[in-house]
Short mmCIF file of C-alpha atoms in Angstrom, two decimals:
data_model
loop_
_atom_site.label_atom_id
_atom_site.label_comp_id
_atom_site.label_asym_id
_atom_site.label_seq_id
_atom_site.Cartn_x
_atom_site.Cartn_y
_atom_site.Cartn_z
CA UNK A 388 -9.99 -13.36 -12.99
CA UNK A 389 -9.78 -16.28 -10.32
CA UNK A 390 -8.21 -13.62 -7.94
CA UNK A 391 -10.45 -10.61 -8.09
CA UNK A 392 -12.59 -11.13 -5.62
CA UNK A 393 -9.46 -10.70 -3.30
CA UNK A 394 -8.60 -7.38 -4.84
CA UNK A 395 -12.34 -6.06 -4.91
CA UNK A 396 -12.65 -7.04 -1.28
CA UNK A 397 -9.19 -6.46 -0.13
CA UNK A 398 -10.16 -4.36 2.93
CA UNK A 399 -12.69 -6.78 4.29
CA UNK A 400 -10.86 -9.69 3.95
CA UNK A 401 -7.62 -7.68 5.85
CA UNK A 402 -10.19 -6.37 8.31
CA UNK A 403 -11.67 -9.86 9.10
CA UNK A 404 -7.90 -11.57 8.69
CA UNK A 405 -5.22 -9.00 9.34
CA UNK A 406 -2.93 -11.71 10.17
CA UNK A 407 -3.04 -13.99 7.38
CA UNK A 408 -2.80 -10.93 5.12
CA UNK A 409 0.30 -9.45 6.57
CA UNK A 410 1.80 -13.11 6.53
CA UNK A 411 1.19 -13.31 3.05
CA UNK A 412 2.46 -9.88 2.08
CA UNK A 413 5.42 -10.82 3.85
CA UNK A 414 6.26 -14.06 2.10
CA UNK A 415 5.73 -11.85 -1.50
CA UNK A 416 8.35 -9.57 0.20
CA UNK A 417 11.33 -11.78 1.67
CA UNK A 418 12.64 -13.14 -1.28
CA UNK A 419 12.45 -9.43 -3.14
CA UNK A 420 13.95 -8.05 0.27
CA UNK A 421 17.17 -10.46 -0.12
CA UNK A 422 17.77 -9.44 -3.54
CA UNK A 423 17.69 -5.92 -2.89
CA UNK A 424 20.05 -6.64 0.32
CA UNK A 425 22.32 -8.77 -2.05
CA UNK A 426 22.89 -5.79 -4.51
CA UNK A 427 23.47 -3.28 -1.63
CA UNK A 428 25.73 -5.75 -0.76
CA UNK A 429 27.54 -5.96 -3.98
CA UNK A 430 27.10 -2.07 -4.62
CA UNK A 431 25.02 -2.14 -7.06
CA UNK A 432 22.16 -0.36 -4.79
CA UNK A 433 24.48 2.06 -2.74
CA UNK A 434 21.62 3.42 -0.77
CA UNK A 435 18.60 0.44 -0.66
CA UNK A 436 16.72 0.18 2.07
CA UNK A 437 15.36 -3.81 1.57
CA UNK A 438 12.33 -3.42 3.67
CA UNK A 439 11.29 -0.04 3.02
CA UNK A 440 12.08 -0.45 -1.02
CA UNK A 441 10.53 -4.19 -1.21
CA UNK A 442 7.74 -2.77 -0.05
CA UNK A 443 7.72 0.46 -1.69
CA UNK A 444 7.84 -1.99 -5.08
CA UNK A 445 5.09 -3.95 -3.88
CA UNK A 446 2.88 -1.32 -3.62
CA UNK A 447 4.06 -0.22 -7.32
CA UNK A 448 3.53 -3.55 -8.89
CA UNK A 449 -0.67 -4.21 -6.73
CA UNK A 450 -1.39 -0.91 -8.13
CA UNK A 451 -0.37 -1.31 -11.77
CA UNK A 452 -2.42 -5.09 -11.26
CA UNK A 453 -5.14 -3.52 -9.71
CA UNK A 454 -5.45 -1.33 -12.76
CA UNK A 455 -5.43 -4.40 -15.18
CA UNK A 456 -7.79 -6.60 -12.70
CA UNK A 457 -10.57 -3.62 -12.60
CA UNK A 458 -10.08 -2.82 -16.76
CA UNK A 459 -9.05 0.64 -15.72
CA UNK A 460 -4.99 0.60 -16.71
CA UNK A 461 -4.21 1.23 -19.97
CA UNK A 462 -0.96 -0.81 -19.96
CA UNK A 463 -0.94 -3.97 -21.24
CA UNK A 464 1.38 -6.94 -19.20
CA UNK A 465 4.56 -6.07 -20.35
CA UNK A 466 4.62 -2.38 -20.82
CA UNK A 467 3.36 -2.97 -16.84
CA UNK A 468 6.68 -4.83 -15.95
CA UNK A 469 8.89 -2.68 -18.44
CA UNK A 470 7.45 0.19 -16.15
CA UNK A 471 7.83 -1.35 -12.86
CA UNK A 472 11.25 -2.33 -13.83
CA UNK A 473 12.67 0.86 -15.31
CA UNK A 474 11.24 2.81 -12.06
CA UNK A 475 12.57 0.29 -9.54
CA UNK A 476 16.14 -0.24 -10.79
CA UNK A 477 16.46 3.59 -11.53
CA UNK A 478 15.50 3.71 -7.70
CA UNK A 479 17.70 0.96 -6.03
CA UNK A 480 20.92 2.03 -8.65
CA UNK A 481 20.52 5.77 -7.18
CA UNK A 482 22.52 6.87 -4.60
CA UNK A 483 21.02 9.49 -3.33
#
C-alpha cells in the first residue's frame, strides 16, 4: 500500500526522473541477470539471453503486482509467484 503511489504515477515520476528510474530497474535486474548467466553457464538455460530474459521477467512479475496493487488480479501472492515461476523456468530451460 506504502508503494502505490509509485505504481499509479509510474510515468510521471519516470518522465520527471528517467535516470533514477532506469538505475533502479537496473539494480532489480543485475542480480536476476547473473543467475540466469550462471545457468546458461551450467546448461541448464541452453539458449538465455540474461538481459533480454531478466528483463522480459521483470516485466512479467510488475504486471502480475500491478494487478494485485490496483485490486484488479485475481491471483492471490502465491498462485502469482507459482505463475511467474512455472512461465520463467519453462522459458530459460527451453532451447529453442
Amino acid at each position: 500500500r506504502r508503494t502505490r503511489v509509485f505504481l499509479v504515477e509510474r510515468q510521471v515520476i519516470a518522465a520527471a526522473f528517467p535516470e533514477d528510474v532506469i538505475r533502479c530497474v537496473r539494480q532489480q535486474l543485475a542480480p536476476l541477470e547473473a543467475a540466469i548467466e550462471d545457468g546458461r553457464r551450467s546448461g541448464a538455460f541452453p539458449a538465455a539471453e540474461p538481459t533480454r530474459d531478466a528483463l522480459a521477467i521483470h516485466h512479467l512479475c510488475s504486471g502480475l503486482m500491478t494487478d494485485k496493487l490496483l485490486g484488479t488480479g485475481t491471483l492471490g501472492r502465491d498462485d502469482a509467484v507459482a505463475l511467474a515461476t512455472r512461465f520463467a523456468l519453462a522459458t530459460l530451460r527451453s532451447d529453442a
